[in-house]
Amino acid sequence: MTDFVYRNGRLHAEGVDLTRIAESVGTPVYVYAAGGIERRYREYADALAGTDAMVCYAMKANDNQAVLSLLRNLGAGADTVSEGEIRRALAAGFDPKKIVYSGVGKSADEMGFALSAGIGEFNVESDHEVDLLADVARQMGKRAKIAVRINPDVDPKTHAKITTGKKGNKFGIDFDQAMGVFKRAAAHPSLEPVGVASHIGSQITNLDPYRAAFSRMVDLVKALRAEGIAISVLDVGGGLGVGYTGEDPPSVADYVAVARDAAAEAGCKLVLEPGRRIVAEAGVLLTRVLFVKEGSAKTFVIVDGAMNDLIRPTLYEAHHPIVPITEPKPGTAKRRVDVVGPICESGDFFAKERELGPVGAGDILAITHAGAYGAVMASSYNARRLTPEVLVRGQQFSVVRPRPSYDELIGRDRVPDWV
Ligand code: LLP
């Protein structure tokens, strides 16, 4: 965790003492290190130097306009899955031609919006979607560039809820049906089939599933060419994992080498859609201890953050390291505790049976690796306000999404006069 280090006994994000942020913005709060996000994007860009390639950041991982702006400044494209994400990408100044629009269920309105924005590539996932997009484009007098997302039926060996490239997952088109869908697309004058796409899952920590998926994609590109369908883009999706529990995922360079080889063999431009790997480790969620409750069976550290702020432990049994922002003295004894939030569900926890140093009311904890799929998945369940976000660069920090007021939270509702 190189973006967050102890200095003079206090955890810092780059040059900023996290205590300062917790005190001035309050907790819970997400804190992102700008340099860490940029460094991880550059790992991709550097590994791809000299290759015809485009890195489309999967903004579902973290769609804050400030984060998007950092990546746009470095030349990134954006992988999007909704009109809202396309609008966010455009608002952050992304070149529409560098926007890829993925997703298993696009509405006609969303397609129309994307076409009018002039996005670069639609990744389509079903024969009906092909026909609908062809209709929408024809009515608008446009020609849509499409990649067909295939389901290569490989097991990425990750959590079931984020496995997307196995038979039986809702994503992509079965490999054996792909040729038919391409032919159907090629018959529509308003569609231009340019690519083969796949995304096999997320938090993948081994390159073998990628090798298997890419080789199926390359086979398909060759078969399509033999049928006269000229494919020029290989979109390999995202999914490269990070080390939440000290696991040792492959380096970006090693992963990119596998993708590059596939694109070279296919004679295609490479599109990559990394999300988590760019932002996860560059973010922490700060939360304050409210009480330590000694039960007869367990000790509960009750904090002010909850599953509405960071749902990954609840939803995926995900492990996020938790560290105090005041550096523990070497050799301090640890205790086994559950770190839980105030929400009225037993599923509301950040850690179970976790070894933690002594903590007391008022202490602030940092839940690390929280830059991806953290704030974006937050909700206002239990009428809790959405979690604010802070971006740090060097010695400075700014609130990049403020905590809404209670008036904003309640004022969104309307009570009809017939109630
Ligand atoms: N491309 C497509 C088409 C995707 O569906 C995804 C993620 C990505 C790229 C980026 O994958 P990444 O590089 O971030 O692994 N909420 C879950 C993760 C859901 C991932 C969904 N798709 C979690 O917190 O683990």
PDB file of N, CA and C and ligand atoms in Angstrom, residues 58 60-61 79 102 149 162 199 201-203 237-240 273-277 312 316 372-373 377, ligand 1:
ATOM      1  N   ALA A  58     -12.624   1.485 -16.994  1.00  0.00           N
ATOM      2  CA  ALA A  58     -13.992   1.042 -16.670  1.00  0.00           C
ATOM      3  C   ALA A  58     -14.502   1.893 -15.518  1.00  0.00           C
ATOM      4  N   LYS A  60     -17.170   2.320 -14.028  1.00  0.00           N
ATOM      5  CA  LYS A  60     -18.059   1.805 -12.993  1.00  0.00           C
ATOM      6  C   LYS A  60     -17.293   1.598 -11.686  1.00  0.00           C
ATOM      7  N   ALA A  61     -15.960   1.448 -11.765  1.00  0.00           N
ATOM      8  CA  ALA A  61     -15.170   1.221 -10.552  1.00  0.00           C
ATOM      9  C   ALA A  61     -15.128   2.466  -9.668  1.00  0.00           C
ATOM     10  N   ASP A  79     -14.678   3.070 -20.557  1.00  0.00           N
ATOM     11  CA  ASP A  79     -15.622   1.976 -20.772  1.00  0.00           C
ATOM     12  C   ASP A  79     -16.856   2.310 -19.942  1.00  0.00           C
ATOM     13  N   SER A 102     -20.533  -0.681 -23.187  1.00  0.00           N
ATOM     14  CA  SER A 102     -20.758  -2.103 -22.938  1.00  0.00           C
ATOM     15  C   SER A 102     -22.092  -2.266 -22.209  1.00  0.00           C
ATOM     16  N   ARG A 149     -19.640  -9.010 -28.100  1.00  0.00           N
ATOM     17  CA  ARG A 149     -19.035  -9.600 -26.897  1.00  0.00           C
ATOM     18  C   ARG A 149     -19.360 -11.081 -26.860  1.00  0.00           C
ATOM     19  N   ILE A 162     -19.046 -12.096  -9.583  1.00  0.00           N
ATOM     20  CA  ILE A 162     -18.288 -11.280 -10.546  1.00  0.00           C
ATOM     21  C   ILE A 162     -17.598 -12.169 -11.588  1.00  0.00           C
ATOM     22  N   HIS A 199     -15.229 -10.086 -21.677  1.00  0.00           N
ATOM     23  CA  HIS A 199     -14.839  -9.674 -20.316  1.00  0.00           C
ATOM     24  C   HIS A 199     -15.231 -10.839 -19.436  1.00  0.00           C
ATOM     25  N   GLY A 201     -14.615 -11.576 -16.185  1.00  0.00           N
ATOM     26  CA  GLY A 201     -14.880 -11.472 -14.752  1.00  0.00           C
ATOM     27  C   GLY A 201     -13.976 -10.436 -14.126  1.00  0.00           C
ATOM     28  N   SER A 202     -14.057 -10.343 -12.815  1.00  0.00           N
ATOM     29  CA  SER A 202     -13.347  -9.289 -12.102  1.00  0.00           C
ATOM     30  C   SER A 202     -12.571  -9.900 -10.940  1.00  0.00           C
ATOM     31  N   GLN A 203     -11.555  -9.167 -10.483  1.00  0.00           N
ATOM     32  CA  GLN A 203     -10.678  -9.649  -9.401  1.00  0.00           C
ATOM     33  C   GLN A 203     -10.077 -11.011  -9.788  1.00  0.00           C
ATOM     34  N   GLY A 237     -11.585  -6.531 -22.468  1.00  0.00           N
ATOM     35  CA  GLY A 237     -12.259  -6.295 -21.197  1.00  0.00           C
ATOM     36  C   GLY A 237     -11.285  -5.891 -20.103  1.00  0.00           C
ATOM     37  N   GLY A 238     -11.725  -6.103 -18.859  1.00  0.00           N
ATOM     38  CA  GLY A 238     -10.877  -5.739 -17.709  1.00  0.00           C
ATOM     39  C   GLY A 238     -10.701  -6.945 -16.821  1.00  0.00           C
ATOM     40  N   GLY A 239     -10.675  -6.711 -15.507  1.00  0.00           N
ATOM     41  CA  GLY A 239     -10.739  -7.821 -14.575  1.00  0.00           C
ATOM     42  C   GLY A 239      -9.488  -8.136 -13.781  1.00  0.00           C
ATOM     43  N   LEU A 240      -8.357  -7.518 -14.146  1.00  0.00           N
ATOM     44  CA  LEU A 240      -7.132  -7.877 -13.425  1.00  0.00           C
ATOM     45  C   LEU A 240      -7.260  -7.480 -11.950  1.00  0.00           C
ATOM     46  N   GLU A 273     -10.055  -2.651 -20.827  1.00  0.00           N
ATOM     47  CA  GLU A 273     -11.047  -1.971 -19.991  1.00  0.00           C
ATOM     48  C   GLU A 273     -10.759  -2.168 -18.502  1.00  0.00           C
ATOM     49  N   PRO A 274      -9.601  -1.765 -18.020  1.00  0.00           N
ATOM     50  CA  PRO A 274      -9.316  -1.983 -16.602  1.00  0.00           C
ATOM     51  C   PRO A 274     -10.075  -0.998 -15.715  1.00  0.00           C
ATOM     52  N   GLY A 275     -10.579  -1.461 -14.604  1.00  0.00           N
ATOM     53  CA  GLY A 275     -11.237  -0.586 -13.638  1.00  0.00           C
ATOM     54  C   GLY A 275     -10.535  -0.693 -12.297  1.00  0.00           C
ATOM     55  N   ARG A 276     -10.823  -1.804 -11.605  1.00  0.00           N
ATOM     56  CA  ARG A 276     -10.312  -2.004 -10.251  1.00  0.00           C
ATOM     57  C   ARG A 276      -8.816  -1.745 -10.126  1.00  0.00           C
ATOM     58  N   ARG A 277      -8.045  -2.307 -11.075  1.00  0.00           N
ATOM     59  CA  ARG A 277      -6.595  -2.275 -10.920  1.00  0.00           C
ATOM     60  C   ARG A 277      -6.054  -0.836 -10.881  1.00  0.00           C
ATOM     61  N   ARG A 312     -18.892  -4.093  -0.276  1.00  0.00           N
ATOM     62  CA  ARG A 312     -18.161  -5.262  -0.786  1.00  0.00           C
ATOM     63  C   ARG A 312     -18.057  -6.414   0.232  1.00  0.00           C
ATOM     64  N   TYR A 316     -19.869  -9.598  -1.297  1.00  0.00           N
ATOM     65  CA  TYR A 316     -18.954 -10.588  -1.896  1.00  0.00           C
ATOM     66  C   TYR A 316     -18.080 -11.284  -0.850  1.00  0.00           C
ATOM     67  N   ALA A 372     -11.997   1.281  -5.507  1.00  0.00           N
ATOM     68  CA  ALA A 372     -12.822   0.717  -6.579  1.00  0.00           C
ATOM     69  C   ALA A 372     -14.068   0.078  -5.994  1.00  0.00           C
ATOM     70  N   TYR A 373     -15.199   0.308  -6.629  1.00  0.00           N
ATOM     71  CA  TYR A 373     -16.466  -0.306  -6.228  1.00  0.00           C
ATOM     72  C   TYR A 373     -16.788   0.019  -4.760  1.00  0.00           C
ATOM     73  N   MET A 377     -20.916   2.280  -5.250  1.00  0.00           N
ATOM     74  CA  MET A 377     -21.959   1.340  -4.842  1.00  0.00           C
ATOM     75  C   MET A 377     -22.646   1.787  -3.551  1.00  0.00           C
TER      76      MET A 377
HETATM   77  N1  LLP B   1     -15.444  -4.263 -18.687  1.00  0.00           N
HETATM   78  C1  LLP B   1     -16.675  -4.765 -18.447  1.00  0.00           C
HETATM   79  C2  LLP B   1     -17.545  -5.078 -19.585  1.00  0.00           C
HETATM   80  C3  LLP B   1     -17.087  -4.991 -17.133  1.00  0.00           C
HETATM   81  O1  LLP B   1     -18.292  -5.501 -16.899  1.00  0.00           O
HETATM   82  C4  LLP B   1     -16.206  -4.677 -16.054  1.00  0.00           C
HETATM   83  C5  LLP B   1     -16.608  -4.906 -14.667  1.00  0.00           C
HETATM   84  C6  LLP B   1     -14.954  -4.133 -16.366  1.00  0.00           C
HETATM   85  C7  LLP B   1     -14.605  -3.944 -17.681  1.00  0.00           C
HETATM   86  C8  LLP B   1     -13.966  -3.749 -15.304  1.00  0.00           C
HETATM   87  O2  LLP B   1     -13.570  -4.819 -14.514  1.00  0.00           O
HETATM   88  P1  LLP B   1     -12.407  -4.614 -13.434  1.00  0.00           P
HETATM   89  O3  LLP B   1     -11.140  -4.307 -14.213  1.00  0.00           O
HETATM   90  O4  LLP B   1     -12.778  -3.481 -12.555  1.00  0.00           O
HETATM   91  O5  LLP B   1     -12.350  -5.890 -12.717  1.00  0.00           O
HETATM   92  N2  LLP B   1     -18.683  -4.631  -7.919  1.00  0.00           N
HETATM   93  C9  LLP B   1     -17.769  -5.747  -8.078  1.00  0.00           C
HETATM   94  C10 LLP B   1     -17.071  -5.729  -9.415  1.00  0.00           C
HETATM   95  C11 LLP B   1     -18.009  -5.725 -10.594  1.00  0.00           C
HETATM   96  C12 LLP B   1     -17.311  -5.716 -11.920  1.00  0.00           C
HETATM   97  C13 LLP B   1     -18.296  -5.538 -13.009  1.00  0.00           C
HETATM   98  N3  LLP B   1     -17.728  -5.417 -14.327  1.00  0.00           N
HETATM   99  C14 LLP B   1     -16.786  -5.750  -6.921  1.00  0.00           C
HETATM  100  O6  LLP B   1     -16.850  -4.864  -6.078  1.00  0.00           O
HETATM  101  O7  LLP B   1     -15.936  -6.641  -6.824  1.00  0.00           O
END
